[in-house]
Short mmCIF file of C-alpha atoms in Angstrom, two decimals:
data_model
loop_
_atom_site.label_atom_id
_atom_site.label_comp_id
_atom_site.label_asym_id
_atom_site.label_seq_id
_atom_site.Cartn_x
_atom_site.Cartn_y
_atom_site.Cartn_z
CA UNK Z 1 110.60 82.63 87.78
CA UNK Z 2 111.52 84.83 84.82
CA UNK Z 3 108.59 86.95 83.71
CA UNK Z 4 107.99 87.54 80.01
CA UNK Z 5 107.52 91.24 80.76
CA UNK Z 6 111.09 91.43 82.10
CA UNK Z 7 112.44 89.60 79.05
CA UNK Z 8 110.66 92.00 76.70
CA UNK Z 9 112.13 94.95 78.57
CA UNK Z 10 115.61 93.42 78.32
CA UNK Z 11 115.14 92.83 74.58
CA UNK Z 12 114.12 96.45 74.14
CA UNK Z 13 117.16 97.61 76.13
CA UNK Z 14 119.55 95.47 74.07
CA UNK Z 15 118.05 96.65 70.78
CA UNK Z 16 118.38 100.27 71.90
CA UNK Z 17 121.99 99.67 73.02
CA UNK Z 18 122.87 98.15 69.65
CA UNK Z 19 121.49 101.16 67.80
CA UNK Z 20 123.35 103.63 70.03
CA UNK Z 21 126.62 101.69 69.81
CA UNK Z 22 126.39 101.43 66.03
CA UNK Z 23 125.80 105.19 65.82
CA UNK Z 24 128.83 105.86 68.03
CA UNK Z 25 130.98 103.52 65.92
CA UNK Z 26 130.04 105.35 62.73
CA UNK Z 27 131.21 108.66 64.20
CA UNK Z 28 134.45 107.24 65.63
CA UNK Z 29 135.48 105.53 62.39
CA UNK Z 30 135.46 108.91 60.63
CA UNK Z 31 138.12 110.15 63.06
CA UNK Z 32 140.81 107.58 62.13
CA UNK Z 33 142.07 105.79 58.98
CA UNK Z 34 139.98 102.89 57.76
CA UNK Z 35 140.81 99.66 59.60
CA UNK Z 36 143.12 101.35 62.14
CA UNK Z 37 144.04 99.33 65.20
CA UNK Z 38 145.84 100.32 68.41
CA UNK Z 39 149.09 98.89 69.77
CA UNK Z 40 149.85 99.61 73.43
CA UNK Z 41 153.41 99.26 74.75
CA UNK Z 42 154.16 99.64 78.47
CA UNK Z 43 156.59 102.40 79.33
CA UNK Z 44 157.38 102.82 83.03
CA UNK Z 45 154.08 103.35 84.82
CA UNK Z 46 152.24 104.21 81.61
CA UNK Z 47 151.89 103.21 77.97
CA UNK Z 48 153.05 104.36 74.56
CA UNK Z 49 150.47 104.01 71.82
CA UNK Z 50 150.95 103.17 68.15
CA UNK Z 51 148.37 103.22 65.35
CA UNK Z 52 148.51 100.24 63.04
CA UNK Z 53 147.16 100.62 59.51
CA UNK Z 54 147.60 98.70 56.26
CA UNK Z 55 150.51 100.99 55.32
CA UNK Z 56 152.20 101.32 58.74
CA UNK Z 57 153.52 97.81 59.24
CA UNK Z 58 153.34 95.70 62.41
CA UNK Z 59 154.87 98.29 64.74
CA UNK Z 60 152.51 101.06 63.76
CA UNK Z 61 152.82 104.85 63.84
CA UNK Z 62 153.64 106.46 67.18
CA UNK Z 63 150.77 108.52 68.62
CA UNK Z 64 152.09 111.61 70.38
CA UNK Z 65 150.84 112.67 73.78
CA UNK Z 66 148.88 115.58 72.35
CA UNK Z 67 147.09 113.15 70.00
CA UNK Z 68 145.68 111.02 72.82
CA UNK Z 69 142.16 111.57 71.46
CA UNK Z 70 143.11 109.51 68.42
CA UNK Z 71 144.28 106.61 70.64
CA UNK Z 72 141.05 106.83 72.66
CA UNK Z 73 138.96 106.72 69.47
CA UNK Z 74 140.75 103.61 68.16
CA UNK Z 75 140.45 101.82 71.53
CA UNK Z 76 136.78 102.74 71.76
CA UNK Z 77 136.17 101.38 68.25
CA UNK Z 78 137.67 98.02 69.23
CA UNK Z 79 135.58 97.92 72.41
CA UNK Z 80 132.35 98.89 70.65
CA UNK Z 81 132.87 96.28 67.91
CA UNK Z 82 133.35 93.52 70.49
CA UNK Z 83 130.45 94.85 72.55
CA UNK Z 84 128.09 94.72 69.57
CA UNK Z 85 128.94 91.07 68.99
CA UNK Z 86 128.15 90.20 72.62
CA UNK Z 87 124.98 92.33 72.69
CA UNK Z 88 123.74 90.68 69.49
CA UNK Z 89 124.51 87.22 70.89
CA UNK Z 90 122.54 87.89 74.09
CA UNK Z 91 119.70 89.45 72.09
CA UNK Z 92 119.49 86.48 69.73
CA UNK Z 93 119.31 84.08 72.68
CA UNK Z 94 116.55 86.07 74.37
CA UNK Z 95 114.52 86.28 71.17
CA UNK Z 96 114.97 82.53 70.66
CA UNK Z 97 113.85 81.90 74.25
CA UNK Z 98 110.81 84.11 73.74
CA UNK Z 99 109.83 82.28 70.55
CA UNK Z 100 110.35 78.75 71.83
CA UNK Z 101 109.46 79.01 75.52
CA UNK Z 102 106.62 76.81 76.66
CA UNK Z 103 103.66 78.35 78.42
CA UNK Z 104 104.07 78.68 82.17
CA UNK Z 105 105.13 75.16 83.26
CA UNK Z 106 103.02 75.24 86.43
CA UNK Z 107 99.83 76.01 84.52
CA UNK Z 108 100.58 73.84 81.48
CA UNK Z 109 101.27 70.82 83.71
CA UNK Z 110 97.93 71.35 85.43
CA UNK Z 111 96.14 71.58 82.08
CA UNK Z 112 97.42 68.10 81.16
CA UNK Z 113 95.84 66.55 84.26
CA UNK Z 114 92.39 65.00 83.95
CA UNK Z 115 89.61 67.25 85.35
CA UNK Z 116 88.92 65.00 88.34
CA UNK Z 117 92.53 65.17 89.49
CA UNK Z 118 92.97 68.80 88.49
CA UNK Z 119 90.43 69.87 91.12
CA UNK Z 120 92.61 68.33 93.84
CA UNK Z 121 95.89 69.98 92.81
CA UNK Z 122 97.43 72.92 94.66
CA UNK Z 123 99.57 74.87 92.18
CA UNK Z 124 102.78 76.02 93.90
CA UNK Z 125 103.20 79.04 91.63
CA UNK Z 126 100.74 81.24 89.75
CA UNK Z 127 101.37 83.49 86.78
CA UNK Z 128 100.79 87.19 87.34
CA UNK Z 129 97.62 86.98 85.28
CA UNK Z 130 96.24 84.07 87.32
CA UNK Z 131 97.26 85.66 90.62
CA UNK Z 132 95.63 89.00 89.70
CA UNK Z 133 92.45 87.26 88.59
CA UNK Z 134 92.13 85.27 91.83
CA UNK Z 135 92.90 88.35 93.93
CA UNK Z 136 90.46 90.60 92.07
CA UNK Z 137 87.62 88.06 92.30
CA UNK Z 138 87.86 87.35 96.02
CA UNK Z 139 84.68 87.60 98.06
CA UNK Z 140 84.32 90.28 100.73
CA UNK Z 141 81.56 92.38 102.25
CA UNK Z 142 81.48 96.02 101.23
CA UNK Z 143 79.97 98.85 103.19
CA UNK Z 144 76.40 99.56 102.20
CA UNK Z 145 75.25 102.83 100.65
CA UNK Z 146 72.64 104.63 102.70
CA UNK Z 147 69.48 105.71 100.93
CA UNK Z 148 69.54 109.22 99.58
CA UNK Z 149 73.27 109.34 98.88
CA UNK Z 150 74.32 110.71 95.46
CA UNK Z 151 75.14 108.16 92.76
CA UNK Z 152 78.75 108.30 91.61
CA UNK Z 153 79.94 105.67 89.13
CA UNK Z 154 83.31 105.02 87.53
CA UNK Z 155 83.76 104.39 83.81
CA UNK Z 156 83.58 100.66 84.52
CA UNK Z 157 80.34 100.99 86.47
CA UNK Z 158 81.70 100.75 90.02
CA UNK Z 159 79.69 102.78 92.50
CA UNK Z 160 81.81 104.94 94.82
CA UNK Z 161 81.08 107.70 97.33
CA UNK Z 162 82.48 110.86 95.75
CA UNK Z 163 83.61 112.53 92.55
CA UNK Z 164 87.20 112.36 93.77
CA UNK Z 165 86.95 108.60 94.20
CA UNK Z 166 85.64 108.38 90.63
CA UNK Z 167 88.79 110.22 89.48
CA UNK Z 168 91.12 107.96 91.46
CA UNK Z 169 89.39 104.75 90.39
CA UNK Z 170 89.36 105.74 86.72
CA UNK Z 171 93.08 106.58 86.79
CA UNK Z 172 93.90 103.26 88.48
CA UNK Z 173 91.91 101.45 85.79
CA UNK Z 174 93.64 103.48 83.08
CA UNK Z 175 97.05 102.51 84.49
CA UNK Z 176 96.02 98.85 84.92
CA UNK Z 177 96.56 98.88 88.68
CA UNK Z 178 94.35 96.16 90.22
CA UNK Z 179 92.25 97.41 93.12
CA UNK Z 180 89.31 96.49 95.35
CA UNK Z 181 86.87 99.07 96.74
CA UNK Z 182 86.24 99.30 100.50
CA UNK Z 183 87.61 95.85 101.26
CA UNK Z 184 87.67 95.21 105.06
CA UNK Z 185 91.05 95.46 106.79
CA UNK Z 186 91.61 94.40 110.41
CA UNK Z 187 94.12 96.68 112.13
CA UNK Z 188 94.24 95.10 115.57
CA UNK Z 189 92.18 97.88 117.14
CA UNK Z 190 89.24 97.22 114.84
CA UNK Z 191 88.20 96.84 111.23
CA UNK Z 192 88.48 99.67 108.70
CA UNK Z 193 87.46 99.82 105.06
CA UNK Z 194 90.19 101.53 103.01
CA UNK Z 195 88.79 103.44 100.06
CA UNK Z 196 91.01 101.38 97.74
CA UNK Z 197 93.06 98.25 98.32
CA UNK Z 198 95.70 98.08 95.59
CA UNK Z 199 97.74 95.08 94.51
CA UNK Z 200 101.50 95.49 94.20
CA UNK Z 201 101.90 92.93 91.43
CA UNK Z 202 105.69 92.68 91.60
CA UNK Z 203 105.77 91.96 95.35
CA UNK Z 204 102.30 90.38 95.47
CA UNK Z 205 101.21 92.37 98.49
CA UNK Z 206 98.45 94.85 99.20
CA UNK Z 207 98.79 98.63 99.50
CA UNK Z 208 95.97 100.75 100.94
CA UNK Z 209 94.73 104.11 99.69
CA UNK Z 210 92.69 106.45 101.85
CA UNK Z 211 91.38 109.67 100.35
CA UNK Z 212 90.27 112.28 102.87
CA UNK Z 213 87.97 114.64 101.03
CA UNK Z 214 86.53 116.99 103.67
CA UNK Z 215 89.59 118.25 105.51
CA UNK Z 216 88.08 121.71 106.08
CA UNK Z 217 85.53 120.09 108.45
CA UNK Z 218 86.98 119.97 111.98
CA UNK Z 219 85.25 116.76 113.11
CA UNK Z 220 86.08 115.01 109.82
CA UNK Z 221 89.71 116.12 110.09
CA UNK Z 222 90.05 114.84 113.65
CA UNK Z 223 88.57 111.47 112.64
CA UNK Z 224 90.91 111.35 109.64
CA UNK Z 225 94.02 111.79 111.78
CA UNK Z 226 92.69 109.25 114.27
CA UNK Z 227 92.32 106.78 111.39
CA UNK Z 228 95.87 107.51 110.24
CA UNK Z 229 97.15 106.76 113.75
CA UNK Z 230 95.33 103.41 113.67
CA UNK Z 231 97.16 102.49 110.48
CA UNK Z 232 100.51 103.52 111.90
CA UNK Z 233 99.95 101.67 115.19
CA UNK Z 234 99.48 98.53 113.07
CA UNK Z 235 102.80 99.11 111.27
CA UNK Z 236 101.31 100.54 108.07
CA UNK Z 237 103.02 103.76 107.01
CA UNK Z 238 102.83 106.28 104.18
CA UNK Z 239 104.77 105.25 101.02
CA UNK Z 240 105.46 101.77 102.40
CA UNK Z 241 101.96 100.36 102.76
CA UNK Z 242 99.50 103.26 102.65
CA UNK Z 243 98.75 106.21 100.40
CA UNK Z 244 97.08 109.29 101.89
CA UNK Z 245 95.50 111.97 99.72
CA UNK Z 246 93.65 115.02 100.98
CA UNK Z 247 91.42 117.80 99.71
CA UNK Z 248 89.21 120.64 100.95
CA UNK Z 249 86.36 122.58 99.42
CA UNK Z 250 88.78 125.32 98.35
CA UNK Z 251 91.43 122.89 97.12
CA UNK Z 252 89.71 119.89 95.50
CA UNK Z 253 91.32 117.07 93.58
CA UNK Z 254 92.42 118.65 90.30
CA UNK Z 255 90.38 117.36 87.36
CA UNK Z 256 91.41 119.84 84.64
CA UNK Z 257 94.27 117.83 83.22
CA UNK Z 258 94.99 114.44 84.75
CA UNK Z 259 98.24 113.96 82.87
CA UNK Z 260 99.75 117.40 83.44
CA UNK Z 261 98.21 118.70 86.66
CA UNK Z 262 98.52 115.47 88.63
CA UNK Z 263 101.98 114.29 89.46
CA UNK Z 264 102.42 110.56 88.93
CA UNK Z 265 105.30 108.46 90.10
CA UNK Z 266 105.84 104.73 89.93
CA UNK Z 267 107.11 103.43 93.23
CA UNK Z 268 107.70 99.77 94.11
CA UNK Z 269 105.40 98.64 91.31
CA UNK Z 270 102.51 100.89 92.43
CA UNK Z 271 101.40 104.14 90.85
CA UNK Z 272 101.07 106.94 93.40
CA UNK Z 273 98.81 109.76 92.23
CA UNK Z 274 99.03 113.11 94.02
CA UNK Z 275 96.66 116.04 93.94
CA UNK Z 276 97.71 119.67 93.81
CA UNK Z 277 96.64 122.06 96.52
#
């Protein structure tokens, strides 16, 4: 189903293309006489070009080989003029669709059912908003916090286990990436609790984020690599289904400038956030 977000992006692209094409046309028209058109006549394996103007007559003025740039400019003008017409036509249709489109037909049909019947209906397709809401509100059992542990809370009031997890959670919230904290995941060899379970909205699948924050501790490091092997033995690999981030006491997650010091890249609909060593 076509998503409104994709339509809006296409509208923006078309509007930008129209502006750029119009700017190019303005420059090209200054290079040739007003209203000039190109006549191409085959000659052997190539073409001879003639410039038609109001004064030149139907045959036009022959364009010499060393004046090829003039022929290219006239041909480009004709192309750009036709292109603008088509771009505008597509843009007008998309804007009309955006203005007149009905709300999501799956949801709107459900809304017109009486409440008693509505409760029995299984909707075959959900909007992104509805899917995200259902996913984010699912029930699961989190790990408990032992007494005496420090209190770390995100901007939205979620309790996590470290300052680094506060940073990651706040950035995910800032970038509107849906996530669940310490949701159980069965790997075949046992259940783990990834620090963050992220939702790839475009593909509607989960991606797991594990942050290993004490890599200068030998026992912790060994357990971390053992955990990574468990993920991989279940077919979950870095960049495809799992994100690994690491830090040590000497090289913590950089908090000085989240936008400049942390490298961000959008991959497959998920934001991957790296820390500098």
